[in-house]
Each structure stands twice: as C-alpha cells, then as structure tokens.
Amino acid sequence: MARHTLFTRLWRKYVRALRRRPLRTKMLTSGTLMGVSDAMAQKISGTDSIKLWRTALMALYGLLWVGPTGHYWHEVCESFFSKRRDNATVIRKVAVEQLTYGPVQNVSMMIYLGLIIKGKAWNTVVSKIRADLLRVQVAAWKIWPLAALINHKFVPIQLRVLFMNLVALFWSSPLTLNH
C-alpha cells in the first residue's frame, strides 16, 4: 500500500510538472531515460564497469535533442492534423512520423554516436550511416509504427514523449550496442 501511495504521489508530481513546464519536464525525462538506456546497453554488452562519461553524453543527447524534438514534433503533428484521433487520421500521423521524424531521429543518433561518443571523423560517420541506415530503419519499422499508433491513438499529448522514451529505452540499447 505504501508503494502504491508513493508511486501515485510521484506520478501526480510528474503530471503537474508536465502542465507547468512541459518542455523542461520532457527534456529531463528524455535525458534520464537515455542515460538509463545507455547504462543498460553497456551492462548487456558485458562490460566490467559502466563508462559514466558515455552515459552522461547519452543523457545529454536525450536532454538537448530527444526531449525538445519530441515535444515540438507532437505539437506540430497535432496542430497539422487538428488534434483528431479517428483511425484514418492516426494512420496518416503514423505514416508521416515514420517517413520523416523517425529517420531524422535515427540519423541524428548515428551522427551523435559516431562523432561525439566514438570520436570518429565526419567522413567515417557518413560512411557508417550510408552502410547501416537502411538496416537500422528497417529494424525501426518493426517496432516504431505500432508504438506510434498506440501513442497517437491512446496516449494524451502531454504523455507522448514519455511513452516514446519508454519504448526507446529498449530500442536505443541495441542501437548503441551495434554502433
């Protein structure tokens, strides 16, 4: 019972923070979950100790890129589609997201991993993207369309970045492992 009460109080505080400062809350959420995702990826890879510098850089990526782009993407998407949730509109939202926002996020992640995390030269990063992007995007399309469909159909707009961050928790771990 005490756990339930604690969780309920924390959840209410989180929702209140989303109402008061939506962008900041989504940035902090994305940063935290990107850091957790990176730590998970490192543990899964069998590393003896977590490289905190790498986890901090991934958290920074979530804070400064994933959170803001997710926040504004959903605002623009809702504005463009007049906040409708009928099935045809949701399918159009998912299609637009998977053909624009999704690939942009994958390329940006690959650039960040290559340049910032791995310290590779720009030409090397571009070559890696050319070699791997199709494989990464096809893998993404096995997960993200369903997640986006659930998100756009059932999740309130203020919680959509959180929902996608939770899906990304498990998507980003393998992506960072394979890059």
XYZ file of C-alpha atoms in Angstrom:
179
model
C 0.000 0.000 0.000
C 2.814 2.421 0.851
C 4.443 1.767 -2.533
C 1.185 2.474 -4.313
C 0.791 5.730 -2.439
C 4.385 6.756 -3.172
C 4.003 5.928 -6.864
C 0.712 7.831 -7.021
C 2.256 10.903 -5.394
C 5.276 10.796 -7.723
C 3.039 10.350 -10.756
C 0.888 13.330 -9.747
C 4.014 15.458 -9.292
C 5.241 14.388 -12.720
C 1.924 15.257 -14.400
C 1.871 18.595 -12.555
C 5.412 19.306 -13.798
C 4.263 18.492 -17.347
C 1.452 21.028 -17.008
C 3.653 23.754 -15.530
C 6.814 23.282 -17.573
C 6.139 20.785 -20.363
C 9.317 21.280 -22.378
C 11.643 21.207 -19.381
C 9.943 18.127 -17.944
C 10.155 16.261 -21.252
C 13.811 17.254 -21.632
C 14.664 15.962 -18.154
C 12.666 12.776 -18.734
C 14.381 12.126 -22.064
C 17.809 12.816 -20.615
C 17.229 10.477 -17.696
C 15.865 7.649 -19.821
C 18.602 7.997 -22.472
C 21.181 7.722 -19.705
C 19.448 4.652 -18.272
C 19.225 3.128 -21.753
C 22.945 3.607 -22.311
C 23.809 2.079 -18.939
C 21.583 -0.892 -19.828
C 23.330 -1.265 -23.188
C 26.722 -1.266 -21.510
C 25.621 -3.890 -18.970
C 24.089 -6.074 -21.690
C 27.361 -5.895 -23.625
C 29.104 -7.469 -20.620
C 31.329 -4.539 -19.736
C 33.014 -4.787 -16.342
C 32.118 -1.250 -15.358
C 29.819 1.349 -16.844
C 31.588 4.203 -18.620
C 29.936 7.106 -16.851
C 31.238 9.659 -19.363
C 29.404 7.814 -22.148
C 26.213 7.528 -20.094
C 26.411 11.252 -19.304
C 26.845 12.083 -23.003
C 23.837 9.959 -23.917
C 21.809 11.640 -21.176
C 22.883 14.993 -22.622
C 21.681 13.860 -26.053
C 18.291 12.992 -24.577
C 18.134 16.269 -22.690
C 19.148 18.567 -25.555
C 17.840 16.716 -28.627
C 15.346 13.927 -27.944
C 13.233 15.816 -25.406
C 12.881 19.068 -27.367
C 12.373 17.428 -30.769
C 9.795 15.037 -29.316
C 7.953 17.881 -27.609
C 7.796 20.039 -30.719
C 7.145 17.131 -33.088
C 3.969 16.183 -31.234
C 2.852 19.818 -31.001
C 3.311 20.344 -34.752
C 1.785 16.978 -35.608
C -1.319 17.669 -33.514
C -1.649 21.143 -34.994
C -1.285 19.847 -38.556
C -3.819 17.062 -38.034
C -6.249 19.221 -35.988
C -5.902 17.063 -32.853
C -8.032 14.328 -34.426
C -7.806 10.695 -33.262
C -10.020 8.879 -35.746
C -8.400 5.791 -37.265
C -7.684 7.315 -40.687
C -6.007 10.373 -39.148
C -3.965 8.248 -36.741
C -2.716 6.117 -39.647
C -1.721 9.279 -41.530
C 0.095 10.588 -38.429
C 1.976 7.302 -38.087
C 2.909 7.280 -41.786
C 4.175 10.864 -41.701
C 6.096 10.192 -38.486
C 7.706 7.023 -39.823
C 8.755 8.645 -43.091
C 10.069 11.921 -41.625
C 10.629 12.208 -37.886
C 11.746 8.591 -37.386
C 14.522 8.596 -39.995
C 15.694 12.042 -38.835
C 15.955 10.716 -35.269
C 17.878 7.639 -36.423
C 20.338 9.666 -38.490
C 20.852 12.178 -35.678
C 21.510 9.345 -33.218
C 24.005 7.748 -35.598
C 25.779 11.088 -36.091
C 25.919 11.698 -32.338
C 27.173 8.190 -31.614
C 29.836 8.456 -34.297
C 31.087 12.000 -33.737
C 30.587 12.556 -30.011
C 30.587 9.123 -28.400
C 33.109 7.355 -30.640
C 35.086 10.442 -31.698
C 35.157 9.409 -35.361
C 35.841 11.733 -38.276
C 32.873 13.156 -40.190
C 33.691 11.151 -43.351
C 33.823 7.931 -41.325
C 30.469 8.713 -39.704
C 28.863 9.457 -43.070
C 30.219 6.179 -44.475
C 28.836 4.284 -41.480
C 25.429 5.914 -41.924
C 25.386 5.041 -45.624
C 26.282 1.449 -44.791
C 23.895 0.983 -41.845
C 20.934 3.339 -42.202
C 18.718 1.058 -44.270
C 19.237 -1.832 -41.821
C 18.575 0.452 -38.838
C 15.480 1.958 -40.459
C 14.031 -1.437 -41.400
C 14.600 -2.604 -37.813
C 12.923 0.588 -36.567
C 9.890 -0.052 -38.752
C 9.404 -3.376 -36.957
C 8.874 -1.545 -33.653
C 8.032 2.126 -34.088
C 4.871 2.077 -36.257
C 2.983 0.077 -33.618
C 4.375 2.276 -30.833
C 3.384 5.395 -32.791
C -0.078 4.002 -33.463
C -0.647 3.366 -29.744
C 0.845 6.760 -28.919
C -1.288 8.793 -31.327
C -4.495 6.846 -30.693
C -4.496 6.348 -26.929
C -1.852 8.463 -25.173
C -2.648 12.072 -24.205
C -0.347 14.545 -25.947
C 1.412 15.597 -22.730
C 2.487 11.959 -22.110
C 3.547 11.060 -25.653
C 7.213 11.919 -25.226
C 7.321 9.808 -22.059
C 5.680 6.882 -23.859
C 8.105 7.092 -26.771
C 11.024 7.440 -24.327
C 9.943 4.213 -22.636
C 9.806 2.408 -25.986
C 13.181 3.959 -26.863
C 14.615 2.623 -23.618
C 14.600 -0.794 -25.274
C 15.203 0.396 -28.851
C 18.207 2.604 -28.084
C 20.071 -0.038 -26.106
C 20.601 -2.316 -29.129
C 21.222 0.694 -31.395
C 24.038 1.967 -29.184
C 25.431 -1.554 -28.879
C 25.553 -2.010 -32.654
C 27.077 1.363 -33.500
